[in-house]
One Martini backbone bead per residue (centre of mass of N, CA, C, O) as a GRO file, in nm:
protein
   90
    1LEU     BB    1   4.366  20.437   6.070
    2CYS     BB    2   4.195  20.454   5.743
    3MET     BB    3   4.052  20.211   5.546
    4ILE     BB    4   4.011  20.110   5.164
    5VAL     BB    5   3.992  19.760   5.060
    6ARG     BB    6   4.054  19.559   4.801
    7ASP     BB    7   4.316  19.362   4.693
    8GLU     BB    8   4.612  19.420   4.818
    9GLU     BB    9   4.887  19.210   4.996
   10ALA     BB   10   5.098  19.389   4.788
   11MET     BB   11   5.045  19.667   5.003
   12LEU     BB   12   5.007  19.668   5.290
   13PRO     BB   13   5.201  19.596   5.451
   14GLY     BB   14   5.376  19.823   5.404
   15CYS     BB   15   5.167  20.085   5.523
   16LEU     BB   16   5.151  19.910   5.758
   17ASP     BB   17   5.492  20.030   5.857
   18SER     BB   18   5.454  20.296   5.864
   19VAL     BB   19   5.258  20.284   6.063
   20ARG     BB   20   5.372  20.226   6.281
   21GLY     BB   21   5.361  20.363   6.634
   22ILE     BB   22   5.191  20.591   6.531
   23VAL     BB   23   4.923  20.444   6.512
   24ASP     BB   24   4.665  20.303   6.786
   25ARG     BB   25   4.484  20.255   6.508
   26ILE     BB   26   4.329  20.047   6.317
   27VAL     BB   27   4.053  20.055   6.031
   28ILE     BB   28   3.942  19.799   5.813
   29VAL     BB   29   3.778  19.849   5.455
   30ASP     BB   30   3.585  19.592   5.323
   31THR     BB   31   3.515  19.498   4.978
   32GLY     BB   32   3.610  19.170   4.911
   33SER     BB   33   3.803  19.001   4.947
   34LYS     BB   34   4.032  18.754   4.818
   35ASP     BB   35   4.267  18.745   4.916
   36ARG     BB   36   4.530  18.865   5.193
   37THR     BB   37   4.395  19.058   5.338
   38ARG     BB   38   4.275  18.965   5.589
   39LYS     BB   39   4.487  18.866   5.718
   40LEU     BB   40   4.707  19.103   5.711
   41ALA     BB   41   4.550  19.243   5.866
   42GLU     BB   42   4.481  19.071   6.148
   43ALA     BB   43   4.779  19.034   6.222
   44ALA     BB   44   4.817  19.374   6.235
   45GLY     BB   45   4.537  19.420   6.447
   46ALA     BB   46   4.333  19.503   6.288
   47GLU     BB   47   3.989  19.617   6.223
   48LEU     BB   48   3.748  19.521   6.051
   49VAL     BB   49   3.526  19.593   5.802
   50ASP     BB   50   3.234  19.517   5.636
   51PHE     BB   51   3.146  19.605   5.285
   52ALA     BB   52   2.940  19.619   4.981
   53TRP     BB   53   2.976  19.749   4.735
   54CYS     BB   54   2.799  20.079   4.604
   55ASP     BB   55   2.964  20.319   4.450
   56ASP     BB   56   3.086  20.423   4.750
   57PHE     BB   57   3.333  20.620   4.831
   58ALA     BB   58   3.196  20.744   5.131
   59ALA     BB   59   3.051  20.482   5.197
   60ALA     BB   60   3.261  20.370   5.302
   61ARG     BB   61   3.458  20.560   5.468
   62ASN     BB   62   3.194  20.579   5.693
   63ALA     BB   63   3.259  20.290   5.828
   64GLY     BB   64   3.458  20.380   5.938
   65LEU     BB   65   3.415  20.654   6.089
   66GLU     BB   66   3.207  20.447   6.283
   67ARG     BB   67   3.437  20.369   6.498
   68ILE     BB   68   3.504  20.615   6.541
   69GLU     BB   69   3.553  20.822   6.886
   70SER     BB   70   3.840  20.980   6.865
   71GLY     BB   71   4.029  21.204   6.707
   72PHE     BB   72   4.229  21.151   6.516
   73VAL     BB   73   4.289  21.086   6.151
   74LEU     BB   74   4.429  20.835   5.930
   75VAL     BB   75   4.403  20.874   5.527
   76LEU     BB   76   4.498  20.594   5.351
   77ASP     BB   77   4.565  20.424   5.104
   78ALA     BB   78   4.756  20.145   5.044
   79ASP     BB   79   5.011  20.273   4.819
   80HIS     BB   80   5.098  20.412   5.047
   81VAL     BB   81   5.383  20.629   5.229
   82PRO     BB   82   5.513  20.802   5.452
   83LEU     BB   83   5.730  21.003   5.490
   84PRO     BB   84   5.950  21.034   5.684
   85GLY     BB   85   5.875  21.168   6.012
   86ILE     BB   86   5.559  21.299   5.871
   87LEU     BB   87   5.449  21.133   6.186
   88GLU     BB   88   5.572  21.205   6.469
   89ARG     BB   89   5.544  21.218   6.789
   90THR     BB   90   5.484  21.470   7.033
   0.00000   0.00000   0.00000
C-alpha cells in the first residue's frame, strides 16, 4: 500500500484496518502532519517517508513508489476503504 497523507488521524485507522492481511507492506508519504497521523501510521507498522509539500501530488506519490522494490502497488487515500472482499488474496 502506498499513501500520501497529511493530518489524517481521523481517517487513517479505518483505511489501514480495511487492508490488514491484504497488503504486505505499507509506505506512507507524510507531507507535514501536525496531528497524530505519524504515530498511528507507525503503530500500524507503516514505513514513513517525509516529504516537504511542493504542490505536486505526482512528486509525493513518486517519493513513496521509490520505496517499492517489486510487486503490485495499491494506492489509496486515507478516506478510502475498499469494499469487503474486493481485495482478497488468491
